[in-house]
Amino acid sequence: MSRLFEAPARLVFAAFTRPELLARWYGARGWRLTECDVDLRIGGRWRFVSQGPEGARMVQAGVYRQIEPPHRLVCTERFDDQSYPGETLVSHEFFEVAGRTTVTTTLLYATAEGRNIVLRYPMARGVGQSFTRLADLLHSTTTTKEEHP
């Protein structure tokens, strides 16, 4: 999955790693982070608890494997009530050109069965909605900084 953001890589990377920023954009429409723990170091753990429509709850967590600010972030991911086998390896690449950053996210599932199960979910829609919220946050952050240096 790839998305271009109108912001420098350092800000986009911060939005992926700072709890106070993650809480402002992470999740599909109707979902919000109610808990966000980030221990940003190799071997450090992360854990997100999201609340959705009608009280739905989702918990996901993992371990950071690679951290190269502001270019690369790699971690594992597993959901508390996961419907597919194994742990997923999530890689985010941040590539900046002229103050604009493309984020490319690659998900490596433990099994082909797991990947096929996830492809039946509305994940692409949810990630798209979440990234739209991130784009709005980055726009407001960069606009505010330009207006008030």
PDB file of N, CA and C in Angstrom, residues 26-122:
ATOM      1  N   TYR A  26      -5.176   7.501  13.728  1.00  0.00           N
ATOM      2  CA  TYR A  26      -5.131   6.066  13.492  1.00  0.00           C
ATOM      3  C   TYR A  26      -6.514   5.433  13.605  1.00  0.00           C
ATOM      4  N   GLY A  27      -6.934   4.762  12.562  1.00  0.00           N
ATOM      5  CA  GLY A  27      -8.200   4.034  12.569  1.00  0.00           C
ATOM      6  C   GLY A  27      -9.144   4.477  11.477  1.00  0.00           C
ATOM      7  N   ALA A  28      -9.982   3.555  11.060  1.00  0.00           N
ATOM      8  CA  ALA A  28     -10.993   3.843  10.046  1.00  0.00           C
ATOM      9  C   ALA A  28     -12.049   4.783  10.624  1.00  0.00           C
ATOM     10  N   ARG A  29     -12.876   5.296   9.747  1.00  0.00           N
ATOM     11  CA  ARG A  29     -13.971   6.177  10.169  1.00  0.00           C
ATOM     12  C   ARG A  29     -14.818   5.448  11.218  1.00  0.00           C
ATOM     13  N   GLY A  30     -15.108   6.118  12.330  1.00  0.00           N
ATOM     14  CA  GLY A  30     -15.900   5.528  13.394  1.00  0.00           C
ATOM     15  C   GLY A  30     -15.066   4.825  14.457  1.00  0.00           C
ATOM     16  N   TRP A  31     -13.760   4.712  14.223  1.00  0.00           N
ATOM     17  CA  TRP A  31     -12.851   4.075  15.182  1.00  0.00           C
ATOM     18  C   TRP A  31     -11.902   5.121  15.750  1.00  0.00           C
ATOM     19  N   ARG A  32     -11.489   4.909  17.010  1.00  0.00           N
ATOM     20  CA  ARG A  32     -10.504   5.817  17.613  1.00  0.00           C
ATOM     21  C   ARG A  32      -9.648   5.028  18.595  1.00  0.00           C
ATOM     22  N   LEU A  33      -8.420   5.487  18.742  1.00  0.00           N
ATOM     23  CA  LEU A  33      -7.527   4.863  19.714  1.00  0.00           C
ATOM     24  C   LEU A  33      -7.914   5.321  21.111  1.00  0.00           C
ATOM     25  N   THR A  34      -8.109   4.370  22.005  1.00  0.00           N
ATOM     26  CA  THR A  34      -8.383   4.705  23.400  1.00  0.00           C
ATOM     27  C   THR A  34      -7.156   4.460  24.266  1.00  0.00           C
ATOM     28  N   GLU A  35      -6.254   3.621  23.776  1.00  0.00           N
ATOM     29  CA  GLU A  35      -4.965   3.392  24.430  1.00  0.00           C
ATOM     30  C   GLU A  35      -3.918   3.290  23.332  1.00  0.00           C
ATOM     31  N   CYS A  36      -2.751   3.876  23.574  1.00  0.00           N
ATOM     32  CA  CYS A  36      -1.687   3.854  22.583  1.00  0.00           C
ATOM     33  C   CYS A  36      -0.352   3.846  23.321  1.00  0.00           C
ATOM     34  N   ASP A  37       0.268   2.680  23.365  1.00  0.00           N
ATOM     35  CA  ASP A  37       1.558   2.533  24.033  1.00  0.00           C
ATOM     36  C   ASP A  37       2.637   2.288  22.981  1.00  0.00           C
ATOM     37  N   VAL A  38       3.697   3.087  23.015  1.00  0.00           N
ATOM     38  CA  VAL A  38       4.787   2.977  22.056  1.00  0.00           C
ATOM     39  C   VAL A  38       6.113   3.018  22.809  1.00  0.00           C
ATOM     40  N   ASP A  39       6.866   1.931  22.747  1.00  0.00           N
ATOM     41  CA  ASP A  39       8.225   1.876  23.288  1.00  0.00           C
ATOM     42  C   ASP A  39       9.149   1.808  22.078  1.00  0.00           C
ATOM     43  N   LEU A  40       9.460   2.980  21.529  1.00  0.00           N
ATOM     44  CA  LEU A  40      10.138   3.093  20.236  1.00  0.00           C
ATOM     45  C   LEU A  40      11.631   2.804  20.359  1.00  0.00           C
ATOM     46  N   ARG A  41      11.944   1.523  20.365  1.00  0.00           N
ATOM     47  CA  ARG A  41      13.332   1.045  20.350  1.00  0.00           C
ATOM     48  C   ARG A  41      13.296  -0.370  19.796  1.00  0.00           C
ATOM     49  N   ILE A  42      14.419  -0.817  19.262  1.00  0.00           N
ATOM     50  CA  ILE A  42      14.487  -2.180  18.750  1.00  0.00           C
ATOM     51  C   ILE A  42      14.169  -3.128  19.908  1.00  0.00           C
ATOM     52  N   GLY A  43      13.201  -4.014  19.691  1.00  0.00           N
ATOM     53  CA  GLY A  43      12.752  -4.914  20.750  1.00  0.00           C
ATOM     54  C   GLY A  43      11.674  -4.320  21.633  1.00  0.00           C
ATOM     55  N   GLY A  44      11.403  -3.019  21.463  1.00  0.00           N
ATOM     56  CA  GLY A  44      10.346  -2.365  22.225  1.00  0.00           C
ATOM     57  C   GLY A  44       8.973  -2.790  21.718  1.00  0.00           C
ATOM     58  N   ARG A  45       8.020  -2.771  22.612  1.00  0.00           N
ATOM     59  CA  ARG A  45       6.666  -3.211  22.260  1.00  0.00           C
ATOM     60  C   ARG A  45       5.761  -2.012  21.977  1.00  0.00           C
ATOM     61  N   TRP A  46       4.779  -2.243  21.149  1.00  0.00           N
ATOM     62  CA  TRP A  46       3.713  -1.269  20.923  1.00  0.00           C
ATOM     63  C   TRP A  46       2.387  -1.993  21.125  1.00  0.00           C
ATOM     64  N   ARG A  47       1.365  -1.231  21.524  1.00  0.00           N
ATOM     65  CA  ARG A  47       0.034  -1.797  21.744  1.00  0.00           C
ATOM     66  C   ARG A  47      -1.001  -0.703  21.535  1.00  0.00           C
ATOM     67  N   PHE A  48      -1.981  -0.980  20.667  1.00  0.00           N
ATOM     68  CA  PHE A  48      -3.060  -0.043  20.378  1.00  0.00           C
ATOM     69  C   PHE A  48      -4.384  -0.703  20.742  1.00  0.00           C
ATOM     70  N   VAL A  49      -5.217   0.025  21.452  1.00  0.00           N
ATOM     71  CA  VAL A  49      -6.579  -0.413  21.735  1.00  0.00           C
ATOM     72  C   VAL A  49      -7.495   0.594  21.054  1.00  0.00           C
ATOM     73  N   SER A  50      -8.360   0.085  20.183  1.00  0.00           N
ATOM     74  CA  SER A  50      -9.282   0.940  19.443  1.00  0.00           C
ATOM     75  C   SER A  50     -10.713   0.640  19.829  1.00  0.00           C
ATOM     76  N   GLN A  51     -11.537   1.678  19.818  1.00  0.00           N
ATOM     77  CA  GLN A  51     -12.960   1.532  20.064  1.00  0.00           C
ATOM     78  C   GLN A  51     -13.691   1.942  18.799  1.00  0.00           C
ATOM     79  N   GLY A  52     -14.670   1.139  18.427  1.00  0.00           N
ATOM     80  CA  GLY A  52     -15.411   1.401  17.198  1.00  0.00           C
ATOM     81  C   GLY A  52     -16.895   1.496  17.423  1.00  0.00           C
ATOM     82  N   PRO A  53     -17.630   1.395  16.334  1.00  0.00           N
ATOM     83  CA  PRO A  53     -19.084   1.508  16.399  1.00  0.00           C
ATOM     84  C   PRO A  53     -19.699   0.472  17.347  1.00  0.00           C
ATOM     85  N   GLU A  54     -20.735   0.906  18.036  1.00  0.00           N
ATOM     86  CA  GLU A  54     -21.505   0.045  18.936  1.00  0.00           C
ATOM     87  C   GLU A  54     -20.634  -0.631  19.998  1.00  0.00           C
ATOM     88  N   GLY A  55     -19.569   0.068  20.413  1.00  0.00           N
ATOM     89  CA  GLY A  55     -18.718  -0.447  21.475  1.00  0.00           C
ATOM     90  C   GLY A  55     -17.727  -1.520  21.049  1.00  0.00           C
ATOM     91  N   ALA A  56     -17.613  -1.759  19.752  1.00  0.00           N
ATOM     92  CA  ALA A  56     -16.638  -2.748  19.274  1.00  0.00           C
ATOM     93  C   ALA A  56     -15.246  -2.364  19.772  1.00  0.00           C
ATOM     94  N   ARG A  57     -14.440  -3.366  20.064  1.00  0.00           N
ATOM     95  CA  ARG A  57     -13.089  -3.126  20.597  1.00  0.00           C
ATOM     96  C   ARG A  57     -12.100  -3.973  19.812  1.00  0.00           C
ATOM     97  N   MET A  58     -10.946  -3.399  19.513  1.00  0.00           N
ATOM     98  CA  MET A  58      -9.908  -4.112  18.784  1.00  0.00           C
ATOM     99  C   MET A  58      -8.565  -3.801  19.457  1.00  0.00           C
ATOM    100  N   VAL A  59      -7.800  -4.848  19.716  1.00  0.00           N
ATOM    101  CA  VAL A  59      -6.479  -4.686  20.323  1.00  0.00           C
ATOM    102  C   VAL A  59      -5.455  -5.310  19.401  1.00  0.00           C
ATOM    103  N   GLN A  60      -4.424  -4.545  19.089  1.00  0.00           N
ATOM    104  CA  GLN A  60      -3.327  -5.044  18.274  1.00  0.00           C
ATOM    105  C   GLN A  60      -2.020  -4.630  18.936  1.00  0.00           C
ATOM    106  N   ALA A  61      -0.996  -5.465  18.747  1.00  0.00           N
ATOM    107  CA  ALA A  61       0.283  -5.195  19.413  1.00  0.00           C
ATOM    108  C   ALA A  61       1.406  -5.854  18.618  1.00  0.00           C
ATOM    109  N   GLY A  62       2.621  -5.473  18.964  1.00  0.00           N
ATOM    110  CA  GLY A  62       3.775  -6.068  18.308  1.00  0.00           C
ATOM    111  C   GLY A  62       5.067  -5.563  18.908  1.00  0.00           C
ATOM    112  N   VAL A  63       6.148  -5.877  18.193  1.00  0.00           N
ATOM    113  CA  VAL A  63       7.496  -5.540  18.631  1.00  0.00           C
ATOM    114  C   VAL A  63       8.203  -4.823  17.484  1.00  0.00           C
ATOM    115  N   TYR A  64       8.934  -3.772  17.809  1.00  0.00           N
ATOM    116  CA  TYR A  64       9.705  -3.051  16.792  1.00  0.00           C
ATOM    117  C   TYR A  64      10.957  -3.844  16.425  1.00  0.00           C
ATOM    118  N   ARG A  65      11.168  -4.022  15.125  1.00  0.00           N
ATOM    119  CA  ARG A  65      12.319  -4.772  14.620  1.00  0.00           C
ATOM    120  C   ARG A  65      13.384  -3.858  14.017  1.00  0.00           C
ATOM    121  N   GLN A  66      12.958  -2.803  13.310  1.00  0.00           N
ATOM    122  CA  GLN A  66      13.881  -1.838  12.708  1.00  0.00           C
ATOM    123  C   GLN A  66      13.296  -0.437  12.875  1.00  0.00           C
ATOM    124  N   ILE A  67      14.162   0.491  13.253  1.00  0.00           N
ATOM    125  CA  ILE A  67      13.743   1.883  13.406  1.00  0.00           C
ATOM    126  C   ILE A  67      14.854   2.741  12.821  1.00  0.00           C
ATOM    127  N   GLU A  68      14.556   3.385  11.696  1.00  0.00           N
ATOM    128  CA  GLU A  68      15.532   4.245  11.028  1.00  0.00           C
ATOM    129  C   GLU A  68      14.844   5.570  10.693  1.00  0.00           C
ATOM    130  N   PRO A  69      14.716   6.457  11.701  1.00  0.00           N
ATOM    131  CA  PRO A  69      14.013   7.719  11.459  1.00  0.00           C
ATOM    132  C   PRO A  69      14.737   8.579  10.424  1.00  0.00           C
ATOM    133  N   PRO A  70      14.067   9.230   9.554  1.00  0.00           N
ATOM    134  CA  PRO A  70      12.640   9.148   9.261  1.00  0.00           C
ATOM    135  C   PRO A  70      12.358   8.294   8.026  1.00  0.00           C
ATOM    136  N   HIS A  71      13.131   7.228   7.811  1.00  0.00           N
ATOM    137  CA  HIS A  71      13.048   6.480   6.554  1.00  0.00           C
ATOM    138  C   HIS A  71      12.362   5.120   6.623  1.00  0.00           C
ATOM    139  N   ARG A  72      12.475   4.440   7.756  1.00  0.00           N
ATOM    140  CA  ARG A  72      11.991   3.061   7.798  1.00  0.00           C
ATOM    141  C   ARG A  72      11.537   2.697   9.212  1.00  0.00           C
ATOM    142  N   LEU A  73      10.431   1.956   9.273  1.00  0.00           N
ATOM    143  CA  LEU A  73       9.898   1.460  10.528  1.00  0.00           C
ATOM    144  C   LEU A  73       9.347   0.057  10.262  1.00  0.00           C
ATOM    145  N   VAL A  74       9.872  -0.930  10.996  1.00  0.00           N
ATOM    146  CA  VAL A  74       9.448  -2.317  10.809  1.00  0.00           C
ATOM    147  C   VAL A  74       9.059  -2.886  12.166  1.00  0.00           C
ATOM    148  N   CYS A  75       7.898  -3.543  12.198  1.00  0.00           N
ATOM    149  CA  CYS A  75       7.425  -4.136  13.448  1.00  0.00           C
ATOM    150  C   CYS A  75       6.597  -5.378  13.145  1.00  0.00           C
ATOM    151  N   THR A  76       6.373  -6.157  14.182  1.00  0.00           N
ATOM    152  CA  THR A  76       5.448  -7.268  14.070  1.00  0.00           C
ATOM    153  C   THR A  76       4.063  -6.778  14.472  1.00  0.00           C
ATOM    154  N   GLU A  77       3.054  -7.569  14.128  1.00  0.00           N
ATOM    155  CA  GLU A  77       1.683  -7.213  14.487  1.00  0.00           C
ATOM    156  C   GLU A  77       0.871  -8.479  14.721  1.00  0.00           C
ATOM    157  N   ARG A  78       0.085  -8.436  15.789  1.00  0.00           N
ATOM    158  CA  ARG A  78      -0.853  -9.518  16.096  1.00  0.00           C
ATOM    159  C   ARG A  78      -2.051  -8.887  16.803  1.00  0.00           C
ATOM    160  N   PHE A  79      -3.241  -9.365  16.465  1.00  0.00           N
ATOM    161  CA  PHE A  79      -4.471  -8.898  17.098  1.00  0.00           C
ATOM    162  C   PHE A  79      -4.846  -9.846  18.218  1.00  0.00           C
ATOM    163  N   ASP A  80      -5.459  -9.310  19.284  1.00  0.00           N
ATOM    164  CA  ASP A  80      -5.887 -10.152  20.404  1.00  0.00           C
ATOM    165  C   ASP A  80      -6.850 -11.247  19.969  1.00  0.00           C
ATOM    166  N   ASP A  81      -7.810 -10.884  19.121  1.00  0.00           N
ATOM    167  CA  ASP A  81      -8.760 -11.897  18.651  1.00  0.00           C
ATOM    168  C   ASP A  81      -8.590 -12.095  17.143  1.00  0.00           C
ATOM    169  N   GLN A  82      -7.377 -12.437  16.778  1.00  0.00           N
ATOM    170  CA  GLN A  82      -6.979 -12.580  15.383  1.00  0.00           C
ATOM    171  C   GLN A  82      -7.671 -13.774  14.723  1.00  0.00           C
ATOM    172  N   SER A  83      -8.088 -13.588  13.479  1.00  0.00           N
ATOM    173  CA  SER A  83      -8.818 -14.629  12.754  1.00  0.00           C
ATOM    174  C   SER A  83      -7.939 -15.415  11.788  1.00  0.00           C
ATOM    175  N   TYR A  84      -6.656 -15.167  11.810  1.00  0.00           N
ATOM    176  CA  TYR A  84      -5.739 -15.863  10.903  1.00  0.00           C
ATOM    177  C   TYR A  84      -4.474 -16.249  11.676  1.00  0.00           C
ATOM    178  N   PRO A  85      -3.748 -17.251  11.188  1.00  0.00           N
ATOM    179  CA  PRO A  85      -2.597 -17.753  11.941  1.00  0.00           C
ATOM    180  C   PRO A  85      -1.363 -16.857  11.852  1.00  0.00           C
ATOM    181  N   GLY A  86      -0.585 -16.878  12.924  1.00  0.00           N
ATOM    182  CA  GLY A  86       0.744 -16.283  12.911  1.00  0.00           C
ATOM    183  C   GLY A  86       0.807 -14.789  13.128  1.00  0.00           C
ATOM    184  N   GLU A  87       2.029 -14.321  13.082  1.00  0.00           N
ATOM    185  CA  GLU A  87       2.371 -12.921  13.305  1.00  0.00           C
ATOM    186  C   GLU A  87       2.670 -12.280  11.950  1.00  0.00           C
ATOM    187  N   THR A  88       2.261 -11.041  11.774  1.00  0.00           N
ATOM    188  CA  THR A  88       2.489 -10.313  10.532  1.00  0.00           C
ATOM    189  C   THR A  88       3.693  -9.387  10.702  1.00  0.00           C
ATOM    190  N   LEU A  89       4.518  -9.294   9.662  1.00  0.00           N
ATOM    191  CA  LEU A  89       5.635  -8.352   9.657  1.00  0.00           C
ATOM    192  C   LEU A  89       5.196  -7.144   8.834  1.00  0.00           C
ATOM    193  N   VAL A  90       5.220  -5.962   9.463  1.00  0.00           N
ATOM    194  CA  VAL A  90       4.751  -4.724   8.835  1.00  0.00           C
ATOM    195  C   VAL A  90       5.959  -3.812   8.614  1.00  0.00           C
ATOM    196  N   SER A  91       6.173  -3.418   7.357  1.00  0.00           N
ATOM    197  CA  SER A  91       7.282  -2.520   7.013  1.00  0.00           C
ATOM    198  C   SER A  91       6.723  -1.232   6.426  1.00  0.00           C
ATOM    199  N   HIS A  92       7.149  -0.099   6.990  1.00  0.00           N
ATOM    200  CA  HIS A  92       6.770   1.214   6.468  1.00  0.00           C
ATOM    201  C   HIS A  92       8.039   1.868   5.938  1.00  0.00           C
ATOM    202  N   GLU A  93       8.013   2.274   4.672  1.00  0.00           N
ATOM    203  CA  GLU A  93       9.115   3.024   4.064  1.00  0.00           C
ATOM    204  C   GLU A  93       8.631   4.447   3.827  1.00  0.00           C
ATOM    205  N   PHE A  94       9.437   5.430   4.210  1.00  0.00           N
ATOM    206  CA  PHE A  94       9.101   6.845   4.069  1.00  0.00           C
ATOM    207  C   PHE A  94      10.094   7.450   3.087  1.00  0.00           C
ATOM    208  N   PHE A  95       9.610   7.890   1.927  1.00  0.00           N
ATOM    209  CA  PHE A  95      10.489   8.421   0.881  1.00  0.00           C
ATOM    210  C   PHE A  95      10.066   9.843   0.560  1.00  0.00           C
ATOM    211  N   GLU A  96      10.964  10.800   0.869  1.00  0.00           N
ATOM    212  CA  GLU A  96      10.648  12.218   0.705  1.00  0.00           C
ATOM    213  C   GLU A  96      11.301  12.794  -0.544  1.00  0.00           C
ATOM    214  N   VAL A  97      10.521  13.562  -1.293  1.00  0.00           N
ATOM    215  CA  VAL A  97      11.025  14.335  -2.419  1.00  0.00           C
ATOM    216  C   VAL A  97      10.360  15.703  -2.348  1.00  0.00           C
ATOM    217  N   ALA A  98      11.172  16.738  -2.290  1.00  0.00           N
ATOM    218  CA  ALA A  98      10.686  18.126  -2.299  1.00  0.00           C
ATOM    219  C   ALA A  98       9.611  18.385  -1.236  1.00  0.00           C
ATOM    220  N   GLY A  99       9.837  17.873  -0.035  1.00  0.00           N
ATOM    221  CA  GLY A  99       8.924  18.135   1.070  1.00  0.00           C
ATOM    222  C   GLY A  99       7.658  17.303   1.072  1.00  0.00           C
ATOM    223  N   ARG A 100       7.526  16.376   0.134  1.00  0.00           N
ATOM    224  CA  ARG A 100       6.370  15.474   0.072  1.00  0.00           C
ATOM    225  C   ARG A 100       6.879  14.056   0.329  1.00  0.00           C
ATOM    226  N   THR A 101       6.099  13.271   1.071  1.00  0.00           N
ATOM    227  CA  THR A 101       6.559  11.946   1.481  1.00  0.00           C
ATOM    228  C   THR A 101       5.600  10.858   1.025  1.00  0.00           C
ATOM    229  N   THR A 102       6.166   9.863   0.368  1.00  0.00           N
ATOM    230  CA  THR A 102       5.402   8.670   0.016  1.00  0.00           C
ATOM    231  C   THR A 102       5.675   7.619   1.076  1.00  0.00           C
ATOM    232  N   VAL A 103       4.606   7.090   1.653  1.00  0.00           N
ATOM    233  CA  VAL A 103       4.711   5.987   2.604  1.00  0.00           C
ATOM    234  C   VAL A 103       4.281   4.727   1.870  1.00  0.00           C
ATOM    235  N   THR A 104       5.153   3.739   1.877  1.00  0.00           N
ATOM    236  CA  THR A 104       4.816   2.436   1.308  1.00  0.00           C
ATOM    237  C   THR A 104       4.828   1.430   2.444  1.00  0.00           C
ATOM    238  N   THR A 105       3.697   0.789   2.646  1.00  0.00           N
ATOM    239  CA  THR A 105       3.547  -0.203   3.713  1.00  0.00           C
ATOM    240  C   THR A 105       3.422  -1.580   3.083  1.00  0.00           C
ATOM    241  N   THR A 106       4.258  -2.493   3.565  1.00  0.00           N
ATOM    242  CA  THR A 106       4.233  -3.875   3.096  1.00  0.00           C
ATOM    243  C   THR A 106       3.899  -4.774   4.271  1.00  0.00           C
ATOM    244  N   LEU A 107       2.952  -5.664   4.067  1.00  0.00           N
ATOM    245  CA  LEU A 107       2.532  -6.612   5.093  1.00  0.00           C
ATOM    246  C   LEU A 107       2.937  -8.016   4.644  1.00  0.00           C
ATOM    247  N   LEU A 108       3.708  -8.699   5.481  1.00  0.00           N
ATOM    248  CA  LEU A 108       4.125 -10.065   5.188  1.00  0.00           C
ATOM    249  C   LEU A 108       3.452 -10.975   6.208  1.00  0.00           C
ATOM    250  N   TYR A 109       2.475 -11.739   5.738  1.00  0.00           N
ATOM    251  CA  TYR A 109       1.719 -12.624   6.617  1.00  0.00           C
ATOM    252  C   TYR A 109       2.472 -13.934   6.819  1.00  0.00           C
ATOM    253  N   ALA A 110       2.222 -14.575   7.939  1.00  0.00           N
ATOM    254  CA  ALA A 110       2.912 -15.824   8.275  1.00  0.00           C
ATOM    255  C   ALA A 110       2.556 -16.940   7.306  1.00  0.00           C
ATOM    256  N   THR A 111       1.344 -16.893   6.764  1.00  0.00           N
ATOM    257  CA  THR A 111       0.895 -17.939   5.840  1.00  0.00           C
ATOM    258  C   THR A 111       0.092 -17.321   4.701  1.00  0.00           C
ATOM    259  N   ALA A 112       0.022 -18.040   3.595  1.00  0.00           N
ATOM    260  CA  ALA A 112      -0.825 -17.608   2.477  1.00  0.00           C
ATOM    261  C   ALA A 112      -2.289 -17.614   2.908  1.00  0.00           C
ATOM    262  N   GLU A 113      -2.668 -18.571   3.742  1.00  0.00           N
ATOM    263  CA  GLU A 113      -4.039 -18.647   4.257  1.00  0.00           C
ATOM    264  C   GLU A 113      -4.396 -17.365   5.002  1.00  0.00           C
ATOM    265  N   GLY A 114      -3.487 -16.896   5.857  1.00  0.00           N
ATOM    266  CA  GLY A 114      -3.715 -15.662   6.599  1.00  0.00           C
ATOM    267  C   GLY A 114      -3.882 -14.473   5.673  1.00  0.00           C
ATOM    268  N   ARG A 115      -3.007 -14.370   4.679  1.00  0.00           N
ATOM    269  CA  ARG A 115      -3.102 -13.274   3.706  1.00  0.00           C
ATOM    270  C   ARG A 115      -4.451 -13.321   2.994  1.00  0.00           C
ATOM    271  N   ASN A 116      -4.879 -14.499   2.582  1.00  0.00           N
ATOM    272  CA  ASN A 116      -6.149 -14.623   1.864  1.00  0.00           C
ATOM    273  C   ASN A 116      -7.333 -14.242   2.739  1.00  0.00           C
ATOM    274  N   ILE A 117      -7.287 -14.572   4.011  1.00  0.00           N
ATOM    275  CA  ILE A 117      -8.356 -14.183   4.934  1.00  0.00           C
ATOM    276  C   ILE A 117      -8.422 -12.662   5.039  1.00  0.00           C
ATOM    277  N   VAL A 118      -7.272 -12.032   5.229  1.00  0.00           N
ATOM    278  CA  VAL A 118      -7.238 -10.570   5.387  1.00  0.00           C
ATOM    279  C   VAL A 118      -7.705  -9.863   4.118  1.00  0.00           C
ATOM    280  N   LEU A 119      -7.386 -10.416   2.961  1.00  0.00           N
ATOM    281  CA  LEU A 119      -7.800  -9.784   1.707  1.00  0.00           C
ATOM    282  C   LEU A 119      -9.325  -9.756   1.544  1.00  0.00           C
ATOM    283  N   ARG A 120     -10.040 -10.574   2.286  1.00  0.00           N
ATOM    284  CA  ARG A 120     -11.507 -10.557   2.251  1.00  0.00           C
ATOM    285  C   ARG A 120     -12.084  -9.476   3.171  1.00  0.00           C
ATOM    286  N   TYR A 121     -11.269  -8.922   4.045  1.00  0.00           N
ATOM    287  CA  TYR A 121     -11.717  -7.869   4.966  1.00  0.00           C
ATOM    288  C   TYR A 121     -11.690  -6.512   4.252  1.00  0.00           C
ATOM    289  N   PRO A 122     -12.386  -5.523   4.803  1.00  0.00           N
ATOM    290  CA  PRO A 122     -12.345  -4.180   4.202  1.00  0.00           C
ATOM    291  C   PRO A 122     -11.106  -3.386   4.650  1.00  0.00           C
TER     292      PRO A 122
END
